Amino acid sequence: MSIQEQVNFLKAIHPFDKLTKSQLEYFADNLDIVYLKKDEIIQNVSQEPEFLYFIIKGIVQEKNEEKEVLSFYSNQEFFDSVSLIENFSKHKFVTKEETICYTLPREIFIKVLHENPTLESFFFQSISQKLNGNVHHEKNKELANLMIAKVKDARVHEALILPFETSIFDAVTKLKEVKVPTLLLEDENKEIHIVTDSDFREKVILNRMSFDESVGKISNSGLRYVNENDFLFNAQLLMTKHGLKRLVVKNDGDKIVGILDQISLSSFFATHTFSVSNEITRANTVEELKVASQSLLKIIKSLYAKGVKVSFISKLINQLNRKVMNKLFIMLAPEELIGKSSLIVMGSEGRGEQVLKTDQDNALIVSDECTISKEELQKFTSLYTETLVDFGFPRCEGNIMLSNPYWCRTKQEFKDLIYDWINKPEQDSYMNLAIFYDAICASGDRKLLDDLKQYMFKVCSDSKSFYMHFAKIVMDFDVPLGFFDGFVFDSKNKEHEHELDIKRGGIFIVVQGVRALSLENKLMRANTLKRIKELTDKKVFTEEFADELTEAFNYLCTLKLKSNIEKLDSGQVIDNYIDPDTLTTMEKDLLKDSFKIVNKLKKKLENHYKLNYV
């Protein structure tokens, strides 16, 4: 190959794409090609490494002293930077087939490593930094600024602010002069109101108002504000949550600097989020609502393809799902339940961590003052569950749905149930309490749920034994990582013999571990990442460990979503299994790093709750 071809080869491999032009050429000048036979040992255990290898063609296995295969390296991947940095090889590298590699002398690699801060940072950074950096690298090539884009990066319209008593004629004249679609008004109390082009059409023209009247008469209040330095995606979440078309933008000095509208956001993200949100809002029939809800999968795929973090996708989808459930509840619920009940969603949906539709985990808390008959209540709950099934939300295999009378009770009956879960635990008590603790209100009176959670905190506040048993469940789940950093497979599971259950071996342990600590600290938050932050504020976690745990959890969820989307597209059953052989070397290394962090959490829980004595 020519020098330029070698430079192009290196530029295609992260993190060497961060080298300067002269450093790339320096690397290329010092590359050599080696041809290796099948089963040839390239580097042995305890050997002083001489080269960094870049694979042009072929496959190389990394093995420990027990001959267990730890990793595979293939085309356009490199090994073994760790050995070069430490000047000692902990593992053996052997070809699985005929292989062609570039070799780069160790002294050249080390020299440039210390000259290039980005390269040095990559090879010496912490696990959490690597995890976070990988998520950005994988997607940033196409949409580098999506997740770090600020409100001010989008098209923010100039804010035209006029006195509340300005005449309609003068207001329109000024709008035309400034060429903006929206007008803000300030009244005598310094309150801000808004007037849009549709207000002029529908309120002035259709009502034949005099142009000399105050424009304040057609204005609207209750505005939502966003800081210009806030993430643009948070603005999108705010719009979606409240069904808004515009947000007023302020700077750090609390001064209004502009208006962000739906069109500007839509063009920036290029998704159908807002149209779907509006379709949900405008739906007048169950069928119209069903059509709107079935667009969510397209949004998920679009956002994922653009590199949006799973935590942001799940937030957005969670907001849209709640809008669907709330609208459906209002459409179907008998009048007696309106204002005197709380529809709650639990589990991953309650935590805001469910992306693809899996199953229903919901319940209904009925006010003690509600007069609805049991027959009418059962008729409604059955209809609601069946309608959600028709919308694409599968039934819960454990029957945790409001159509099950166990999960449809009065507030007092739920209190009695919570008391029994804590003080008279049976086989499913801890699981039921965990599911309920993750609940959020999707429709109706939120106070009903909040009161029950406060009651739950009160009942279990002095029971150390309860917290120990509640946390102990994580010890029943093994992290699939061996002593020598190799993946451990379940030999009894013939259907998934060479696959890892990423939920059971990683995600669930984080969720339950964080949930146990949060319950002990009486946190009202349901989302795992928000719980981690509040636990860190309370000094339960160190800042460093919280960062690691956050990035590990995000990475595990990202791999799960990636696998689910691939299986969905290929017509396979969506599950929690991934085949590590389908991952790149970097992805496998980061998965191992994530599992190590999960193990650190297990150890912390074991020490905190003295789980060896339970």
Coordinates of C-alpha atoms in Angstrom, one line a residue:
M1 CA 0.0 0.0 0.0
S2 CA 1.0 3.6 -0.6
I3 CA 1.7 6.0 2.3
Q4 CA -1.6 7.7 1.6
E5 CA -3.5 4.4 1.7
Q6 CA -1.9 3.6 5.0
V7 CA -2.9 7.0 6.4
N8 CA -6.5 6.4 5.2
F9 CA -6.5 3.0 6.9
L10 CA -5.4 4.5 10.2
K11 CA -7.8 7.4 10.0
A12 CA -10.7 4.9 9.8
I13 CA -9.8 3.4 13.2
H14 CA -10.8 5.2 16.4
P15 CA -8.9 6.8 18.2
F16 CA -6.2 7.1 15.6
D17 CA -8.6 9.4 13.6
K18 CA -7.6 12.0 16.2
L19 CA -3.9 12.1 15.2
T20 CA -2.5 15.1 13.4
K21 CA -1.6 14.9 9.7
S22 CA 2.1 14.7 10.6
Q23 CA 1.5 12.1 13.3
L24 CA -0.5 10.0 10.8
E25 CA 2.3 10.2 8.3
Y26 CA 4.9 9.3 10.9
F27 CA 2.9 6.2 11.8
A28 CA 2.5 5.3 8.2
D29 CA 6.2 5.7 7.5
N30 CA 7.0 3.2 10.3
L31 CA 4.3 0.6 9.5
D32 CA 5.4 -2.9 8.2
I33 CA 3.3 -5.8 7.0
V34 CA 3.4 -9.3 8.4
Y35 CA 1.8 -12.5 7.1
L36 CA 0.7 -15.0 9.7
K37 CA -0.4 -18.6 9.4
K38 CA -3.4 -20.1 11.1
D39 CA -2.8 -20.9 14.8
E40 CA 0.4 -18.9 14.9
I41 CA 1.3 -17.3 18.2
I42 CA 1.9 -13.6 17.8
Q43 CA 2.5 -12.7 21.4
N44 CA 2.8 -14.9 24.4
V45 CA 2.0 -14.5 28.1
S46 CA 4.8 -12.6 30.1
Q47 CA 6.5 -11.6 26.8
E48 CA 7.7 -8.0 26.3
P49 CA 5.6 -6.7 23.4
E50 CA 7.4 -5.2 20.4
F51 CA 4.5 -4.0 18.2
L52 CA 1.0 -2.6 18.0
Y53 CA -0.9 -4.7 15.5
F54 CA -3.5 -3.4 13.0
I55 CA -5.4 -6.3 11.3
I56 CA -5.8 -5.8 7.6
K57 CA -7.4 -9.3 7.1
G58 CA -8.0 -12.3 9.3
I59 CA -8.9 -13.0 13.0
V60 CA -6.8 -13.0 16.1
Q61 CA -7.8 -14.5 19.5
E62 CA -6.8 -13.2 22.9
K63 CA -6.5 -16.1 25.4
N64 CA -5.6 -16.3 29.1
E65 CA -3.3 -18.9 30.7
E66 CA -6.2 -21.3 31.0
K67 CA -6.6 -21.1 27.2
E68 CA -10.0 -19.4 27.6
V69 CA -10.8 -17.1 24.7
L70 CA -11.3 -13.6 26.0
S71 CA -11.6 -11.5 22.8
F72 CA -11.6 -11.7 19.0
Y73 CA -9.9 -9.1 16.8
S74 CA -10.7 -8.8 13.1
N75 CA -10.4 -6.4 10.2
Q76 CA -9.6 -2.8 11.0
E77 CA -9.1 -3.5 14.7
F78 CA -5.9 -3.2 16.7
F79 CA -4.2 -5.0 19.7
D80 CA -2.5 -4.9 22.3
S81 CA -2.2 -1.3 23.4
V82 CA -2.4 -2.3 27.1
S83 CA 0.6 -4.6 26.8
L84 CA 2.6 -1.9 25.1
I85 CA 1.9 0.7 27.7
E86 CA 2.7 -1.7 30.6
N87 CA 5.5 -3.3 28.6
F88 CA 4.2 -6.7 29.7
S89 CA 1.8 -9.1 28.0
K90 CA -0.8 -10.6 30.3
H91 CA -2.4 -12.7 27.6
K92 CA -1.6 -14.8 24.6
F93 CA -2.5 -13.6 21.0
V94 CA -2.9 -16.3 18.4
T95 CA -4.4 -16.3 14.9
K96 CA -7.6 -18.2 14.2
E97 CA -7.0 -18.1 10.5
E98 CA -4.5 -16.8 8.0
T99 CA -4.0 -13.2 9.0
I100 CA -2.3 -10.1 7.5
C101 CA -1.4 -7.2 9.9
Y102 CA 0.4 -3.9 10.0
T103 CA 2.9 -3.7 12.8
L104 CA 3.9 -0.4 14.5
P105 CA 7.0 -0.4 16.7
R106 CA 6.3 0.1 20.4
E107 CA 8.7 3.1 20.7
I108 CA 6.8 4.9 17.9
F109 CA 3.4 4.3 19.5
I110 CA 4.6 5.4 23.0
K111 CA 6.3 8.6 21.5
V112 CA 3.2 9.8 19.7
L113 CA 0.9 8.6 22.6
H114 CA 2.6 11.2 24.9
E115 CA 2.6 13.9 22.2
N116 CA -1.1 13.7 21.4
P117 CA -3.3 14.6 24.5
T118 CA -6.4 13.1 22.8
L119 CA -4.7 9.8 22.2
E120 CA -3.2 9.7 25.6
S121 CA -6.5 10.6 27.2
F122 CA -8.2 7.7 25.4
F123 CA -5.8 5.1 26.6
F124 CA -5.5 6.3 30.2
Q125 CA -9.0 7.6 30.9
S126 CA -11.4 6.2 33.5
I127 CA -13.9 3.5 32.7
S128 CA -16.8 6.0 32.8
Q129 CA -15.0 8.3 30.4
K130 CA -14.4 5.5 28.0
L131 CA -18.0 4.4 28.1
N132 CA -19.3 7.9 27.6
G133 CA -16.7 8.6 24.9
N134 CA -17.6 5.4 23.0
V135 CA -21.3 6.4 22.9
H136 CA -20.4 9.7 21.4
H137 CA -17.9 8.2 18.9
E138 CA -20.2 5.6 17.6
K139 CA -22.8 8.1 16.5
N140 CA -21.1 11.5 16.3
K141 CA -19.7 11.1 12.8
E142 CA -23.2 11.8 11.4
L143 CA -24.7 14.0 14.1
A144 CA -21.9 15.2 16.3
N145 CA -23.8 18.1 17.9
L146 CA -27.2 16.5 18.5
M147 CA -26.9 15.6 22.1
I148 CA -24.8 18.6 23.1
A149 CA -26.7 21.1 21.0
K150 CA -28.0 24.0 23.0
V151 CA -31.3 26.0 22.6
K152 CA -29.3 28.9 21.1
D153 CA -27.9 26.5 18.4
A154 CA -31.4 26.2 16.9
R155 CA -33.3 29.0 15.0
V156 CA -34.6 31.2 17.9
H157 CA -36.9 33.9 16.6
E158 CA -36.4 37.5 17.9
A159 CA -38.6 38.4 20.8
L160 CA -40.8 41.3 20.0
I161 CA -42.2 42.6 23.3
L162 CA -44.9 45.3 23.3
P163 CA -47.1 46.9 26.0
F164 CA -50.3 44.9 26.8
E165 CA -52.6 47.8 25.7
T166 CA -51.0 48.2 22.2
S167 CA -53.7 48.3 19.5
I168 CA -54.2 45.3 17.2
F169 CA -53.3 47.5 14.2
D170 CA -50.1 48.8 15.7
A171 CA -49.1 45.3 16.8
V172 CA -49.6 43.8 13.3
T173 CA -47.7 46.7 11.8
K174 CA -44.8 46.1 14.1
L175 CA -44.8 42.3 13.5
K176 CA -44.6 42.9 9.7
E177 CA -41.8 45.4 10.2
V178 CA -39.7 43.0 12.4
K179 CA -40.7 39.9 10.4
V180 CA -41.4 37.5 13.3
P181 CA -44.5 35.2 13.6
T182 CA -45.1 35.7 17.3
L183 CA -45.7 38.7 19.7
L184 CA -45.0 38.9 23.4
L185 CA -46.9 41.4 25.6
E186 CA -46.0 42.8 29.0
D187 CA -48.8 44.0 31.3
E188 CA -48.6 46.5 34.1
N189 CA -47.6 43.7 36.6
K190 CA -44.6 42.8 34.3
E191 CA -46.4 39.5 33.4
I192 CA -45.7 38.2 29.9
H193 CA -48.4 37.1 27.5
I194 CA -48.2 35.7 24.0
V195 CA -50.1 36.3 20.7
T196 CA -49.6 34.1 17.6
D197 CA -50.6 34.4 14.0
S198 CA -53.5 32.0 14.6
D199 CA -54.8 34.3 17.3
F200 CA -55.0 37.2 14.8
R201 CA -56.8 34.9 12.3
E202 CA -59.3 33.1 14.6
K203 CA -60.0 35.8 17.2
V204 CA -59.7 39.1 15.3
I205 CA -60.9 38.3 11.8
L206 CA -63.5 35.6 12.6
N207 CA -64.9 37.8 15.4
R208 CA -64.7 41.0 13.4
M209 CA -62.9 42.8 16.1
S210 CA -62.0 46.4 15.8
F211 CA -58.3 47.0 14.9
D212 CA -58.2 49.7 17.5
E213 CA -58.9 47.4 20.4
S214 CA -56.1 46.2 22.7
V215 CA -54.1 43.3 21.4
G216 CA -54.0 42.1 25.0
K217 CA -57.6 40.9 24.6
I218 CA -56.6 38.1 22.3
S219 CA -53.4 37.1 24.2
N220 CA -52.6 33.9 26.1
S221 CA -50.8 33.4 29.4
G222 CA -49.2 30.5 31.2
L223 CA -46.0 30.5 29.2
R224 CA -43.1 28.0 29.6
Y225 CA -39.6 29.2 29.7
V226 CA -36.2 27.6 28.7
N227 CA -32.7 28.9 29.1
E228 CA -30.7 29.5 25.9
N229 CA -27.9 27.3 27.3
D230 CA -30.1 24.4 28.2
F231 CA -29.9 21.3 26.0
L232 CA -32.2 21.5 22.9
F233 CA -33.4 18.0 23.6
N234 CA -34.7 19.1 27.0
A235 CA -36.7 21.8 25.2
Q236 CA -38.2 19.1 23.0
L237 CA -39.1 17.1 26.1
L238 CA -40.8 20.1 27.6
M239 CA -42.8 20.8 24.5
T240 CA -43.8 17.2 24.2
K241 CA -44.8 16.9 27.8
H242 CA -47.1 20.0 27.8
G243 CA -48.3 19.8 24.2
L244 CA -46.7 23.2 23.4
K245 CA -45.8 24.8 20.1
R246 CA -43.5 27.5 21.5
L247 CA -41.2 28.2 24.4
V248 CA -39.9 31.6 25.5
V249 CA -36.1 31.7 25.7
K250 CA -34.2 33.5 28.4
N251 CA -30.5 34.1 29.0
D252 CA -28.5 33.5 32.2
G253 CA -29.5 37.0 33.3
D254 CA -33.2 36.0 33.2
K255 CA -33.8 38.3 30.2
I256 CA -36.1 37.2 27.4
V257 CA -34.0 36.8 24.2
G258 CA -36.3 35.0 21.8
I259 CA -38.9 32.4 21.0
L260 CA -38.2 28.8 20.1
D261 CA -41.0 27.2 18.0
Q262 CA -42.0 23.7 17.0
I263 CA -41.0 24.2 13.4
S264 CA -37.4 25.2 14.4
L265 CA -37.1 22.2 16.7
S266 CA -38.6 19.8 14.1
S267 CA -36.2 20.9 11.4
F268 CA -33.2 20.5 13.8
F269 CA -34.1 17.0 14.9
A270 CA -35.9 15.9 11.7
T271 CA -38.2 13.5 13.5
H272 CA -42.0 13.2 13.7
T273 CA -42.1 13.7 17.4
F274 CA -44.2 16.9 17.4
S275 CA -46.7 15.7 14.8
V276 CA -47.3 12.5 16.8
S277 CA -47.7 14.5 20.1
N278 CA -50.2 16.8 18.4
E279 CA -52.0 13.8 16.9
I280 CA -52.4 12.3 20.4
T281 CA -53.7 15.7 21.7
R282 CA -56.1 16.1 18.8
A283 CA -57.4 12.5 18.8
N284 CA -61.2 12.4 19.3
T285 CA -61.7 8.7 19.0
V286 CA -60.0 5.6 20.3
E287 CA -59.1 4.6 16.7
E288 CA -57.4 8.0 16.0
L289 CA -55.5 7.6 19.2
K290 CA -54.4 4.1 18.2
V291 CA -53.1 5.4 14.9
A292 CA -51.1 8.1 16.6
S293 CA -49.6 5.7 19.2
Q294 CA -48.4 3.3 16.4
S295 CA -46.0 6.0 15.1
L296 CA -43.8 5.7 18.2
L297 CA -41.6 2.9 16.8
K298 CA -40.6 5.1 13.8
I299 CA -39.5 7.9 16.3
I300 CA -37.4 5.4 18.3
K301 CA -35.6 4.1 15.2
S302 CA -35.1 7.6 13.9
L303 CA -33.6 9.0 17.1
Y304 CA -31.5 5.9 17.7
A305 CA -30.1 6.2 14.2
K306 CA -29.2 9.8 14.8
G307 CA -27.1 8.9 17.9
V308 CA -29.5 10.1 20.6
K309 CA -28.7 8.6 23.9
V310 CA -31.0 5.9 25.2
S311 CA -31.8 7.8 28.3
F312 CA -33.1 10.7 26.2
I313 CA -35.1 8.4 23.9
S314 CA -36.7 6.7 26.8
K315 CA -37.7 10.0 28.4
L316 CA -39.3 11.2 25.2
I317 CA -41.1 7.9 24.5
N318 CA -42.2 7.7 28.1
Q319 CA -43.8 11.2 27.8
L320 CA -45.6 10.2 24.6
N321 CA -46.8 6.9 26.1
R322 CA -48.2 8.7 29.1
K323 CA -50.0 11.1 26.9
V324 CA -51.6 8.1 25.1
M325 CA -52.6 6.4 28.4
N326 CA -53.9 9.6 29.9
K327 CA -56.0 10.4 26.7
L328 CA -57.3 6.8 26.6
F329 CA -58.2 6.9 30.3
I330 CA -60.2 10.1 29.8
M331 CA -61.9 8.6 26.8
L332 CA -63.0 5.4 28.5
A333 CA -63.3 6.0 32.2
P334 CA -66.7 6.3 33.8
E335 CA -67.5 9.7 35.2
E336 CA -67.2 8.5 38.8
L337 CA -63.5 7.8 38.3
I338 CA -62.6 11.2 36.9
G339 CA -60.8 13.2 39.6
K340 CA -61.2 10.3 42.1
S341 CA -58.7 7.8 40.9
S342 CA -55.1 7.5 39.8
L343 CA -54.0 5.4 36.8
I344 CA -50.4 4.4 37.6
V345 CA -47.7 2.8 35.4
M346 CA -45.0 0.7 37.1
G347 CA -41.8 -1.2 36.5
S348 CA -39.6 0.1 33.6
E349 CA -42.5 2.2 32.2
G350 CA -42.8 3.9 35.6
R351 CA -39.0 4.5 35.8
G352 CA -39.1 6.0 32.3
E353 CA -36.7 3.3 31.1
Q354 CA -38.9 1.3 28.7
V355 CA -38.3 2.2 25.1
L356 CA -39.8 -0.5 22.9
K357 CA -43.3 -1.8 24.0
T358 CA -42.8 -4.9 26.2
D359 CA -45.8 -5.5 28.5
Q360 CA -48.3 -3.6 30.6
D361 CA -47.4 -2.9 34.2
N362 CA -50.2 -0.7 35.5
A363 CA -52.7 -0.4 38.3
L364 CA -55.6 1.8 39.4
I365 CA -55.8 3.5 42.8
V366 CA -59.5 4.5 43.5
S367 CA -60.3 7.2 46.0
D368 CA -62.0 6.0 49.2
E369 CA -64.8 8.5 48.4
C370 CA -65.5 7.1 44.9
T371 CA -69.0 5.6 44.5
I372 CA -68.4 3.4 41.4
S373 CA -69.8 -0.1 41.6
K374 CA -67.4 -3.1 41.5
E375 CA -69.2 -4.3 38.3
E376 CA -68.8 -1.1 36.5
L377 CA -65.2 -0.8 37.7
Q378 CA -64.3 -4.3 36.4
K379 CA -66.0 -3.6 33.1
F380 CA -63.9 -0.4 32.6
T381 CA -60.6 -1.9 33.7
S382 CA -61.0 -4.9 31.3
L383 CA -61.9 -2.6 28.4
Y384 CA -58.9 -0.4 29.2
T385 CA -56.5 -3.4 29.3
E386 CA -57.9 -4.9 26.1
T387 CA -57.7 -1.5 24.3
L388 CA -54.0 -1.1 25.2
V389 CA -53.4 -4.6 23.9
D390 CA -55.0 -3.5 20.6
F391 CA -52.7 -0.5 20.6
G392 CA -49.6 -2.8 20.8
F393 CA -49.0 -2.9 24.5
P394 CA -48.9 -6.7 25.3
R395 CA -50.4 -8.2 28.4
C396 CA -48.2 -8.6 31.4
E397 CA -47.3 -12.3 31.8
G398 CA -47.5 -11.8 35.6
N399 CA -51.0 -10.3 35.2
I400 CA -49.8 -7.0 36.8
M401 CA -52.5 -4.9 35.1
L402 CA -55.5 -2.9 36.4
S403 CA -57.9 -5.5 34.9
N404 CA -56.6 -7.8 37.7
P405 CA -58.6 -6.9 40.9
Y406 CA -55.4 -7.4 42.9
W407 CA -54.0 -4.2 41.1
C408 CA -57.3 -2.3 41.2
R409 CA -58.1 -1.2 44.8
T410 CA -59.2 1.7 46.9
K411 CA -56.5 3.8 48.6
Q412 CA -57.2 2.2 52.0
E413 CA -57.0 -1.3 50.4
F414 CA -53.6 -0.4 48.9
K415 CA -52.5 0.7 52.3
D416 CA -53.4 -2.7 53.8
L417 CA -51.6 -4.4 50.9
I418 CA -48.4 -2.4 51.4
Y419 CA -48.5 -3.1 55.1
D420 CA -48.7 -6.9 54.4
W421 CA -45.9 -6.7 51.7
I422 CA -43.6 -5.3 54.4
N423 CA -44.7 -7.0 57.6
K424 CA -46.1 -10.3 56.3
P425 CA -43.9 -11.0 53.3
E426 CA -44.8 -13.9 51.0
Q427 CA -43.1 -15.1 47.9
D428 CA -44.0 -12.2 45.7
S429 CA -44.1 -9.4 48.3
Y430 CA -40.7 -7.9 47.6
M431 CA -41.2 -8.0 43.9
N432 CA -44.7 -6.3 44.2
L433 CA -43.3 -3.6 46.5
A434 CA -40.4 -3.0 44.1
I435 CA -42.8 -2.7 41.1
F436 CA -45.1 -0.3 43.1
Y437 CA -42.2 1.8 44.3
D438 CA -41.3 2.5 40.6
A439 CA -44.9 3.8 39.9
I440 CA -45.7 7.2 38.5
C441 CA -49.1 8.7 37.9
A442 CA -50.1 8.5 34.2
S443 CA -53.6 10.0 34.6
G444 CA -55.8 11.3 37.4
D445 CA -55.1 12.4 41.0
R446 CA -51.3 12.1 41.6
K447 CA -51.8 12.7 45.3
L448 CA -53.3 9.3 45.8
L449 CA -50.0 7.7 44.7
D450 CA -47.8 10.2 46.6
D451 CA -49.7 9.5 49.9
L452 CA -49.3 5.7 49.4
K453 CA -45.6 6.1 48.9
Q454 CA -45.2 8.2 52.0
Y455 CA -47.1 5.6 53.9
M456 CA -44.8 2.9 52.5
F457 CA -41.7 4.9 53.7
K458 CA -43.3 5.2 57.2
V459 CA -44.1 1.5 57.5
C460 CA -40.7 0.2 56.5
S461 CA -38.6 3.0 58.1
D462 CA -37.4 1.1 61.1
S463 CA -37.1 -2.3 59.7
K464 CA -33.4 -3.1 59.0
S465 CA -34.3 -6.7 58.3
F466 CA -36.8 -5.6 55.6
Y467 CA -34.2 -3.6 53.7
M468 CA -31.7 -6.5 53.9
H469 CA -34.2 -8.9 52.4
F470 CA -35.3 -6.4 49.9
A471 CA -31.7 -5.9 48.6
K472 CA -30.7 -9.5 48.9
I473 CA -32.4 -10.4 45.6
V474 CA -29.4 -8.9 43.7
M475 CA -27.2 -11.7 45.1
D476 CA -29.3 -14.2 43.1
F477 CA -28.2 -12.7 39.9
D478 CA -24.7 -13.4 38.6
V479 CA -22.7 -10.9 36.5
P480 CA -21.6 -12.9 33.4
L481 CA -17.9 -12.1 33.8
G482 CA -15.2 -14.5 34.8
F483 CA -12.2 -14.0 37.0
F484 CA -9.9 -13.5 34.0
D485 CA -12.3 -11.0 32.4
G486 CA -13.8 -13.6 30.1
F487 CA -17.6 -13.8 29.5
V488 CA -19.4 -16.6 31.3
F489 CA -22.2 -18.3 29.5
D490 CA -25.1 -20.3 30.9
S491 CA -24.3 -23.9 29.7
K492 CA -27.7 -25.1 30.7
N493 CA -29.5 -22.6 28.4
K494 CA -29.2 -24.5 25.1
E495 CA -31.3 -21.9 23.2
H496 CA -29.0 -19.1 24.1
E497 CA -25.8 -21.1 24.6
H498 CA -23.3 -18.5 23.4
E499 CA -25.3 -15.4 24.4
L500 CA -25.5 -13.1 27.4
D501 CA -28.7 -12.1 29.2
I502 CA -27.7 -8.4 29.5
K503 CA -30.8 -7.5 31.6
R504 CA -30.4 -10.3 34.2
G505 CA -26.6 -10.0 34.4
G506 CA -26.4 -6.2 34.4
I507 CA -29.4 -3.9 34.0
F508 CA -31.6 -5.5 36.7
I509 CA -28.8 -5.6 39.3
V510 CA -28.3 -1.8 38.8
V511 CA -32.0 -1.1 38.9
Q512 CA -32.7 -3.2 42.0
G513 CA -29.5 -2.1 43.8
V514 CA -30.2 1.6 43.3
R515 CA -33.9 1.0 44.1
A516 CA -33.0 -0.6 47.5
L517 CA -30.8 2.3 48.5
S518 CA -33.4 4.8 47.3
L519 CA -36.2 3.1 49.3
E520 CA -34.0 3.2 52.4
N521 CA -33.3 6.9 51.8
K522 CA -37.0 7.6 51.1
L523 CA -36.5 9.0 47.6
M524 CA -39.7 9.8 45.6
R525 CA -37.8 9.6 42.3
A526 CA -38.6 6.6 40.1
N527 CA -36.0 6.9 37.3
T528 CA -32.8 5.0 38.0
L529 CA -30.4 7.7 36.8
K530 CA -32.2 10.4 38.9
R531 CA -32.1 8.1 41.9
I532 CA -28.3 7.7 41.4
K533 CA -27.9 11.5 41.3
E534 CA -30.0 12.0 44.5
L535 CA -28.1 9.2 46.3
T536 CA -24.8 10.9 45.3
D537 CA -26.2 14.2 46.7
K538 CA -26.8 12.3 49.9
K539 CA -23.2 11.0 49.9
V540 CA -24.4 7.3 49.4
F541 CA -22.3 7.2 46.2
T542 CA -19.1 9.0 45.5
E543 CA -19.1 11.3 42.5
E544 CA -16.6 9.0 40.7
F545 CA -18.6 5.8 41.3
A546 CA -21.9 7.6 40.4
D547 CA -20.4 8.6 37.0
E548 CA -19.2 5.1 36.4
L549 CA -22.5 3.5 37.4
T550 CA -24.4 6.0 35.2
E551 CA -22.3 5.4 32.1
A552 CA -22.3 1.6 32.6
F553 CA -26.1 1.6 33.0
N554 CA -26.5 3.8 29.8
Y555 CA -24.1 1.5 27.9
L556 CA -26.0 -1.7 28.9
C557 CA -29.3 -0.1 27.9
T558 CA -27.8 1.1 24.6
L559 CA -26.6 -2.4 23.7
K560 CA -30.0 -3.8 24.6
L561 CA -31.8 -1.3 22.4
K562 CA -29.4 -1.9 19.6
S563 CA -30.0 -5.6 19.8
N564 CA -33.8 -5.2 20.1
I565 CA -34.0 -3.0 17.0
E566 CA -31.8 -5.4 15.0
K567 CA -34.0 -8.4 16.0
L568 CA -37.2 -6.4 15.3
D569 CA -36.0 -5.5 11.8
S570 CA -35.1 -9.1 11.1
G571 CA -38.3 -10.6 12.4
Q572 CA -36.8 -12.2 15.5
V573 CA -38.3 -12.3 19.0
I574 CA -37.3 -9.3 21.1
D575 CA -35.5 -10.5 24.2
N576 CA -32.6 -9.5 26.5
Y577 CA -29.9 -11.7 24.9
I578 CA -26.9 -10.4 23.0
D579 CA -24.2 -12.4 21.2
P580 CA -20.8 -10.8 22.2
D581 CA -19.2 -12.2 19.0
T582 CA -21.3 -9.6 17.1
L583 CA -19.7 -6.8 19.0
T584 CA -16.5 -4.9 18.0
T585 CA -13.5 -5.3 20.2
M586 CA -14.1 -1.9 21.7
E587 CA -17.8 -2.8 22.4
K588 CA -16.7 -6.0 24.1
D589 CA -14.1 -4.3 26.2
L590 CA -16.7 -1.7 27.3
L591 CA -19.2 -4.4 28.1
K592 CA -16.6 -6.0 30.3
D593 CA -15.9 -2.7 32.0
S594 CA -19.6 -2.2 32.5
F595 CA -20.0 -5.6 34.2
K596 CA -17.0 -4.8 36.5
I597 CA -18.9 -1.7 37.6
V598 CA -22.0 -3.8 38.2
N599 CA -19.9 -6.1 40.4
K600 CA -18.6 -3.1 42.4
L601 CA -22.3 -2.2 43.1
K602 CA -23.0 -5.7 44.2
K603 CA -20.1 -5.6 46.6
K604 CA -21.2 -2.3 48.0
L605 CA -24.7 -3.7 48.6
E606 CA -23.2 -6.8 50.2
N607 CA -21.2 -4.7 52.6
H608 CA -23.9 -2.1 53.3
Y609 CA -26.7 -4.6 54.0
K610 CA -24.5 -7.4 55.5
L611 CA -26.0 -9.7 52.9
N612 CA -23.7 -12.6 53.8
Y613 CA -25.7 -12.9 57.1
V614 CA -29.2 -12.8 55.6

